[in-house]
Amino acid sequence: MIHYKTKEEIELMRESAQLVSATLAEVARRLKPGMSTLDVDAIAEQFIRDHGAVPSFKNYKGFPNTCCISVNEAVVHGIPNAYVIKEGDLVSVDVGVFKNGFHGDSAYTFAIGEVPAHVRKLMTATKVALNKGIEKAVVGNRVGDIAYAIQDYLEKERGYGVVRELVGHGLGRNLHEDPQVPNYGRRGSGAVLKDGLVIAIEPMVNLGTRDVEYLEDGWTVVTRDRKVSVHYEHTVSVQKGKADVLSTFVEIEAAEQQNPVLAGAVAQ
């Protein structure tokens, strides 16, 4: 069942989504080699709680931490641990918050220091694809229009692997609601997009093939060929004419530019 939100509820969701963005910006300000992914998780949890919210992911279906932190070949759902971040790593941080009865959800991939040009191109292309999907999140379109826009650009135009096993989703009082929002599919297919629908659009894109597998921890998804993967996500409200993006990358990107560890590798 799809739960449509009122304008007042969407504003509450905006507050939650903006807090997720601020949390990711705080991570961007402090991220550096020598930190463990558990250190990053602790920064995010403290920031969320200091702002009167609760981490959405912590204890969700048994997940033990605030953030999903996925490094290099890890696609999503990486469990923060003692791994020490080093120069050249790709670190994807996925965060959710629960505030005022609603969830916000967003993800961002950071490059630590210098990374190869082909990796920067993957990062840039995934952001572009996210925006192409968002452009289709308008009243009267279908979920498949979002999916097709993302897949067509990434696979046909850029030659990357779009993950099939994991998808975006509806969002609201529950962290995961209907409908599912794949990053692949046919134009004109799937649920009709209506005013008041809020969704998480989140392309998960591999440098190599689209094939993935789960690690023994039961959570972490990695590329089968062990090439790197990138993940960006926005919380989006479907509207007439133009989608309303409730989360933002503006503050995150500004913090990247100000952090010398991240600034040299910001995708152009």
JSON list of N, CA, C and O in Angstrom, two decimals, residues 195-231:
[
{"chain": "A", "resi": 195, "resn": "ASP", "atom": "N", "xyz": [0.79, 13.02, -6.56]},
{"chain": "A", "resi": 195, "resn": "ASP", "atom": "CA", "xyz": [1.13, 14.08, -5.62]},
{"chain": "A", "resi": 195, "resn": "ASP", "atom": "C", "xyz": [1.08, 13.52, -4.19]},
{"chain": "A", "resi": 195, "resn": "ASP", "atom": "O", "xyz": [0.14, 12.81, -3.82]},
{"chain": "A", "resi": 196, "resn": "GLY", "atom": "N", "xyz": [2.11, 13.82, -3.39]},
{"chain": "A", "resi": 196, "resn": "GLY", "atom": "CA", "xyz": [2.15, 13.34, -2.02]},
{"chain": "A", "resi": 196, "resn": "GLY", "atom": "C", "xyz": [2.97, 12.09, -1.82]},
{"chain": "A", "resi": 196, "resn": "GLY", "atom": "O", "xyz": [3.15, 11.65, -0.67]},
{"chain": "A", "resi": 197, "resn": "LEU", "atom": "N", "xyz": [3.50, 11.53, -2.90]},
{"chain": "A", "resi": 197, "resn": "LEU", "atom": "CA", "xyz": [4.38, 10.37, -2.77]},
{"chain": "A", "resi": 197, "resn": "LEU", "atom": "C", "xyz": [5.79, 10.85, -2.46]},
{"chain": "A", "resi": 197, "resn": "LEU", "atom": "O", "xyz": [6.31, 11.75, -3.12]},
{"chain": "A", "resi": 198, "resn": "VAL", "atom": "N", "xyz": [6.42, 10.26, -1.45]},
{"chain": "A", "resi": 198, "resn": "VAL", "atom": "CA", "xyz": [7.82, 10.56, -1.13]},
{"chain": "A", "resi": 198, "resn": "VAL", "atom": "C", "xyz": [8.62, 9.28, -1.29]},
{"chain": "A", "resi": 198, "resn": "VAL", "atom": "O", "xyz": [8.26, 8.23, -0.75]},
{"chain": "A", "resi": 199, "resn": "ILE", "atom": "N", "xyz": [9.72, 9.39, -2.04]},
{"chain": "A", "resi": 199, "resn": "ILE", "atom": "CA", "xyz": [10.53, 8.22, -2.36]},
{"chain": "A", "resi": 199, "resn": "ILE", "atom": "C", "xyz": [12.01, 8.52, -2.15]},
{"chain": "A", "resi": 199, "resn": "ILE", "atom": "O", "xyz": [12.44, 9.66, -2.20]},
{"chain": "A", "resi": 200, "resn": "ALA", "atom": "N", "xyz": [12.76, 7.45, -1.90]},
{"chain": "A", "resi": 200, "resn": "ALA", "atom": "CA", "xyz": [14.22, 7.52, -1.88]},
{"chain": "A", "resi": 200, "resn": "ALA", "atom": "C", "xyz": [14.70, 6.99, -3.23]},
{"chain": "A", "resi": 200, "resn": "ALA", "atom": "O", "xyz": [14.45, 5.84, -3.57]},
{"chain": "A", "resi": 201, "resn": "ILE", "atom": "N", "xyz": [15.38, 7.84, -3.99]},
{"chain": "A", "resi": 201, "resn": "ILE", "atom": "CA", "xyz": [15.98, 7.43, -5.25]},
{"chain": "A", "resi": 201, "resn": "ILE", "atom": "C", "xyz": [17.46, 7.26, -5.00]},
{"chain": "A", "resi": 201, "resn": "ILE", "atom": "O", "xyz": [18.13, 8.18, -4.50]},
{"chain": "A", "resi": 202, "resn": "GLU", "atom": "N", "xyz": [18.02, 6.08, -5.33]},
{"chain": "A", "resi": 202, "resn": "GLU", "atom": "CA", "xyz": [19.39, 5.79, -4.91]},
{"chain": "A", "resi": 202, "resn": "GLU", "atom": "C", "xyz": [20.12, 4.84, -5.85]},
{"chain": "A", "resi": 202, "resn": "GLU", "atom": "O", "xyz": [20.22, 3.65, -5.60]},
{"chain": "A", "resi": 203, "resn": "PRO", "atom": "N", "xyz": [20.66, 5.38, -6.94]},
{"chain": "A", "resi": 203, "resn": "PRO", "atom": "CA", "xyz": [21.46, 4.51, -7.83]},
{"chain": "A", "resi": 203, "resn": "PRO", "atom": "C", "xyz": [22.68, 3.94, -7.11]},
{"chain": "A", "resi": 203, "resn": "PRO", "atom": "O", "xyz": [23.42, 4.66, -6.44]},
{"chain": "A", "resi": 204, "resn": "MET", "atom": "N", "xyz": [22.86, 2.64, -7.26]},
{"chain": "A", "resi": 204, "resn": "MET", "atom": "CA", "xyz": [24.04, 1.90, -6.78]},
{"chain": "A", "resi": 204, "resn": "MET", "atom": "C", "xyz": [24.73, 1.35, -8.01]},
{"chain": "A", "resi": 204, "resn": "MET", "atom": "O", "xyz": [24.17, 0.51, -8.72]},
{"chain": "A", "resi": 205, "resn": "VAL", "atom": "N", "xyz": [25.94, 1.84, -8.28]},
{"chain": "A", "resi": 205, "resn": "VAL", "atom": "CA", "xyz": [26.53, 1.68, -9.60]},
{"chain": "A", "resi": 205, "resn": "VAL", "atom": "C", "xyz": [27.95, 1.13, -9.48]},
{"chain": "A", "resi": 205, "resn": "VAL", "atom": "O", "xyz": [28.78, 1.67, -8.74]},
{"chain": "A", "resi": 206, "resn": "ASN", "atom": "N", "xyz": [28.21, 0.07, -10.23]},
{"chain": "A", "resi": 206, "resn": "ASN", "atom": "CA", "xyz": [29.51, -0.60, -10.19]},
{"chain": "A", "resi": 206, "resn": "ASN", "atom": "C", "xyz": [30.38, -0.20, -11.36]},
{"chain": "A", "resi": 206, "resn": "ASN", "atom": "O", "xyz": [29.90, -0.05, -12.48]},
{"chain": "A", "resi": 207, "resn": "LEU", "atom": "N", "xyz": [31.67, -0.07, -11.09]},
{"chain": "A", "resi": 207, "resn": "LEU", "atom": "CA", "xyz": [32.62, 0.24, -12.16]},
{"chain": "A", "resi": 207, "resn": "LEU", "atom": "C", "xyz": [32.67, -0.89, -13.19]},
{"chain": "A", "resi": 207, "resn": "LEU", "atom": "O", "xyz": [32.80, -0.65, -14.38]},
{"chain": "A", "resi": 208, "resn": "GLY", "atom": "N", "xyz": [32.51, -2.12, -12.71]},
{"chain": "A", "resi": 208, "resn": "GLY", "atom": "CA", "xyz": [32.53, -3.28, -13.59]},
{"chain": "A", "resi": 208, "resn": "GLY", "atom": "C", "xyz": [31.13, -3.80, -13.87]},
{"chain": "A", "resi": 208, "resn": "GLY", "atom": "O", "xyz": [30.23, -3.04, -14.21]},
{"chain": "A", "resi": 209, "resn": "THR", "atom": "N", "xyz": [30.95, -5.10, -13.70]},
{"chain": "A", "resi": 209, "resn": "THR", "atom": "CA", "xyz": [29.65, -5.71, -13.97]},
{"chain": "A", "resi": 209, "resn": "THR", "atom": "C", "xyz": [28.66, -5.39, -12.85]},
{"chain": "A", "resi": 209, "resn": "THR", "atom": "O", "xyz": [29.05, -4.97, -11.75]},
{"chain": "A", "resi": 210, "resn": "ARG", "atom": "N", "xyz": [27.38, -5.64, -13.12]},
{"chain": "A", "resi": 210, "resn": "ARG", "atom": "CA", "xyz": [26.34, -5.35, -12.13]},
{"chain": "A", "resi": 210, "resn": "ARG", "atom": "C", "xyz": [26.23, -6.42, -11.05]},
{"chain": "A", "resi": 210, "resn": "ARG", "atom": "O", "xyz": [25.53, -6.24, -10.06]},
{"chain": "A", "resi": 211, "resn": "ASP", "atom": "N", "xyz": [26.95, -7.54, -11.20]},
{"chain": "A", "resi": 211, "resn": "ASP", "atom": "CA", "xyz": [26.78, -8.68, -10.30]},
{"chain": "A", "resi": 211, "resn": "ASP", "atom": "C", "xyz": [27.32, -8.39, -8.90]},
{"chain": "A", "resi": 211, "resn": "ASP", "atom": "O", "xyz": [28.41, -7.82, -8.73]},
{"chain": "A", "resi": 212, "resn": "VAL", "atom": "N", "xyz": [26.56, -8.82, -7.89]},
{"chain": "A", "resi": 212, "resn": "VAL", "atom": "CA", "xyz": [26.95, -8.60, -6.50]},
{"chain": "A", "resi": 212, "resn": "VAL", "atom": "C", "xyz": [26.77, -9.89, -5.70]},
{"chain": "A", "resi": 212, "resn": "VAL", "atom": "O", "xyz": [26.15, -10.85, -6.16]},
{"chain": "A", "resi": 213, "resn": "GLU", "atom": "N", "xyz": [27.33, -9.90, -4.50]},
{"chain": "A", "resi": 213, "resn": "GLU", "atom": "CA", "xyz": [27.13, -11.01, -3.58]},
{"chain": "A", "resi": 213, "resn": "GLU", "atom": "C", "xyz": [27.18, -10.49, -2.15]},
{"chain": "A", "resi": 213, "resn": "GLU", "atom": "O", "xyz": [27.69, -9.39, -1.89]},
{"chain": "A", "resi": 214, "resn": "TYR", "atom": "N", "xyz": [26.63, -11.28, -1.22]},
{"chain": "A", "resi": 214, "resn": "TYR", "atom": "CA", "xyz": [26.61, -10.90, 0.19]},
{"chain": "A", "resi": 214, "resn": "TYR", "atom": "C", "xyz": [27.80, -11.52, 0.93]},
{"chain": "A", "resi": 214, "resn": "TYR", "atom": "O", "xyz": [28.17, -12.66, 0.67]},
{"chain": "A", "resi": 215, "resn": "LEU", "atom": "N", "xyz": [28.36, -10.76, 1.86]},
{"chain": "A", "resi": 215, "resn": "LEU", "atom": "CA", "xyz": [29.40, -11.31, 2.72]},
{"chain": "A", "resi": 215, "resn": "LEU", "atom": "C", "xyz": [28.76, -12.13, 3.84]},
{"chain": "A", "resi": 215, "resn": "LEU", "atom": "O", "xyz": [27.55, -12.10, 4.03]},
{"chain": "A", "resi": 216, "resn": "GLU", "atom": "N", "xyz": [29.61, -12.81, 4.60]},
{"chain": "A", "resi": 216, "resn": "GLU", "atom": "CA", "xyz": [29.11, -13.71, 5.64]},
{"chain": "A", "resi": 216, "resn": "GLU", "atom": "C", "xyz": [28.38, -12.99, 6.77]},
{"chain": "A", "resi": 216, "resn": "GLU", "atom": "O", "xyz": [27.63, -13.62, 7.52]},
{"chain": "A", "resi": 217, "resn": "ASP", "atom": "N", "xyz": [28.60, -11.67, 6.90]},
{"chain": "A", "resi": 217, "resn": "ASP", "atom": "CA", "xyz": [27.91, -10.94, 7.97]},
{"chain": "A", "resi": 217, "resn": "ASP", "atom": "C", "xyz": [26.41, -10.80, 7.70]},
{"chain": "A", "resi": 217, "resn": "ASP", "atom": "O", "xyz": [25.65, -10.37, 8.56]},
{"chain": "A", "resi": 218, "resn": "GLY", "atom": "N", "xyz": [25.98, -11.17, 6.48]},
{"chain": "A", "resi": 218, "resn": "GLY", "atom": "CA", "xyz": [24.57, -11.14, 6.14]},
{"chain": "A", "resi": 218, "resn": "GLY", "atom": "C", "xyz": [24.05, -9.77, 5.74]},
{"chain": "A", "resi": 218, "resn": "GLY", "atom": "O", "xyz": [22.88, -9.63, 5.35]},
{"chain": "A", "resi": 219, "resn": "TRP", "atom": "N", "xyz": [24.90, -8.76, 5.80]},
{"chain": "A", "resi": 219, "resn": "TRP", "atom": "CA", "xyz": [24.49, -7.40, 5.46]},
{"chain": "A", "resi": 219, "resn": "TRP", "atom": "C", "xyz": [25.26, -6.83, 4.27]},
{"chain": "A", "resi": 219, "resn": "TRP", "atom": "O", "xyz": [24.66, -6.34, 3.33]},
{"chain": "A", "resi": 220, "resn": "THR", "atom": "N", "xyz": [26.57, -6.89, 4.36]},
{"chain": "A", "resi": 220, "resn": "THR", "atom": "CA", "xyz": [27.41, -6.19, 3.38]},
{"chain": "A", "resi": 220, "resn": "THR", "atom": "C", "xyz": [27.29, -6.81, 2.00]},
{"chain": "A", "resi": 220, "resn": "THR", "atom": "O", "xyz": [27.49, -8.01, 1.82]},
{"chain": "A", "resi": 221, "resn": "VAL", "atom": "N", "xyz": [26.95, -5.97, 1.02]},
{"chain": "A", "resi": 221, "resn": "VAL", "atom": "CA", "xyz": [26.84, -6.38, -0.38]},
{"chain": "A", "resi": 221, "resn": "VAL", "atom": "C", "xyz": [28.08, -5.87, -1.10]},
{"chain": "A", "resi": 221, "resn": "VAL", "atom": "O", "xyz": [28.42, -4.68, -1.02]},
{"chain": "A", "resi": 222, "resn": "VAL", "atom": "N", "xyz": [28.78, -6.75, -1.82]},
{"chain": "A", "resi": 222, "resn": "VAL", "atom": "CA", "xyz": [30.00, -6.37, -2.53]},
{"chain": "A", "resi": 222, "resn": "VAL", "atom": "C", "xyz": [29.88, -6.73, -4.01]},
{"chain": "A", "resi": 222, "resn": "VAL", "atom": "O", "xyz": [29.08, -7.59, -4.39]},
{"chain": "A", "resi": 223, "resn": "THR", "atom": "N", "xyz": [30.66, -6.07, -4.83]},
{"chain": "A", "resi": 223, "resn": "THR", "atom": "CA", "xyz": [30.71, -6.41, -6.24]},
{"chain": "A", "resi": 223, "resn": "THR", "atom": "C", "xyz": [31.38, -7.77, -6.41]},
{"chain": "A", "resi": 223, "resn": "THR", "atom": "O", "xyz": [32.37, -8.07, -5.75]},
{"chain": "A", "resi": 224, "resn": "ARG", "atom": "N", "xyz": [30.84, -8.58, -7.28]},
{"chain": "A", "resi": 224, "resn": "ARG", "atom": "CA", "xyz": [31.40, -9.91, -7.48]},
{"chain": "A", "resi": 224, "resn": "ARG", "atom": "C", "xyz": [32.80, -9.85, -8.07]},
{"chain": "A", "resi": 224, "resn": "ARG", "atom": "O", "xyz": [33.66, -10.68, -7.74]},
{"chain": "A", "resi": 225, "resn": "ASP", "atom": "N", "xyz": [33.04, -8.85, -8.93]},
{"chain": "A", "resi": 225, "resn": "ASP", "atom": "CA", "xyz": [34.38, -8.74, -9.53]},
{"chain": "A", "resi": 225, "resn": "ASP", "atom": "C", "xyz": [35.34, -7.92, -8.67]},
{"chain": "A", "resi": 225, "resn": "ASP", "atom": "O", "xyz": [36.50, -7.73, -9.04]},
{"chain": "A", "resi": 226, "resn": "ARG", "atom": "N", "xyz": [34.83, -7.43, -7.54]},
{"chain": "A", "resi": 226, "resn": "ARG", "atom": "CA", "xyz": [35.61, -6.67, -6.56]},
{"chain": "A", "resi": 226, "resn": "ARG", "atom": "C", "xyz": [36.11, -5.33, -7.09]},
{"chain": "A", "resi": 226, "resn": "ARG", "atom": "O", "xyz": [37.02, -4.73, -6.52]},
{"chain": "A", "resi": 227, "resn": "LYS", "atom": "N", "xyz": [35.48, -4.83, -8.14]},
{"chain": "A", "resi": 227, "resn": "LYS", "atom": "CA", "xyz": [35.74, -3.46, -8.57]},
{"chain": "A", "resi": 227, "resn": "LYS", "atom": "C", "xyz": [34.88, -2.52, -7.73]},
{"chain": "A", "resi": 227, "resn": "LYS", "atom": "O", "xyz": [33.89, -2.93, -7.13]},
{"chain": "A", "resi": 228, "resn": "VAL", "atom": "N", "xyz": [35.23, -1.26, -7.71]},
{"chain": "A", "resi": 228, "resn": "VAL", "atom": "CA", "xyz": [34.58, -0.32, -6.80]},
{"chain": "A", "resi": 228, "resn": "VAL", "atom": "C", "xyz": [33.14, -0.04, -7.21]},
{"chain": "A", "resi": 228, "resn": "VAL", "atom": "O", "xyz": [32.75, -0.22, -8.37]},
{"chain": "A", "resi": 229, "resn": "SER", "atom": "N", "xyz": [32.37, 0.44, -6.23]},
{"chain": "A", "resi": 229, "resn": "SER", "atom": "CA", "xyz": [30.97, 0.80, -6.44]},
{"chain": "A", "resi": 229, "resn": "SER", "atom": "C", "xyz": [30.70, 2.15, -5.79]},
{"chain": "A", "resi": 229, "resn": "SER", "atom": "O", "xyz": [31.38, 2.55, -4.84]},
{"chain": "A", "resi": 230, "resn": "VAL", "atom": "N", "xyz": [29.70, 2.86, -6.32]},
{"chain": "A", "resi": 230, "resn": "VAL", "atom": "CA", "xyz": [29.36, 4.20, -5.86]},
{"chain": "A", "resi": 230, "resn": "VAL", "atom": "C", "xyz": [27.86, 4.26, -5.56]},
{"chain": "A", "resi": 230, "resn": "VAL", "atom": "O", "xyz": [27.06, 3.62, -6.25]},
{"chain": "A", "resi": 231, "resn": "HIS", "atom": "N", "xyz": [27.49, 5.06, -4.55]},
{"chain": "A", "resi": 231, "resn": "HIS", "atom": "CA", "xyz": [26.09, 5.13, -4.11]},
{"chain": "A", "resi": 231, "resn": "HIS", "atom": "C", "xyz": [25.75, 6.56, -3.71]},
{"chain": "A", "resi": 231, "resn": "HIS", "atom": "O", "xyz": [26.43, 7.15, -2.86]}
]
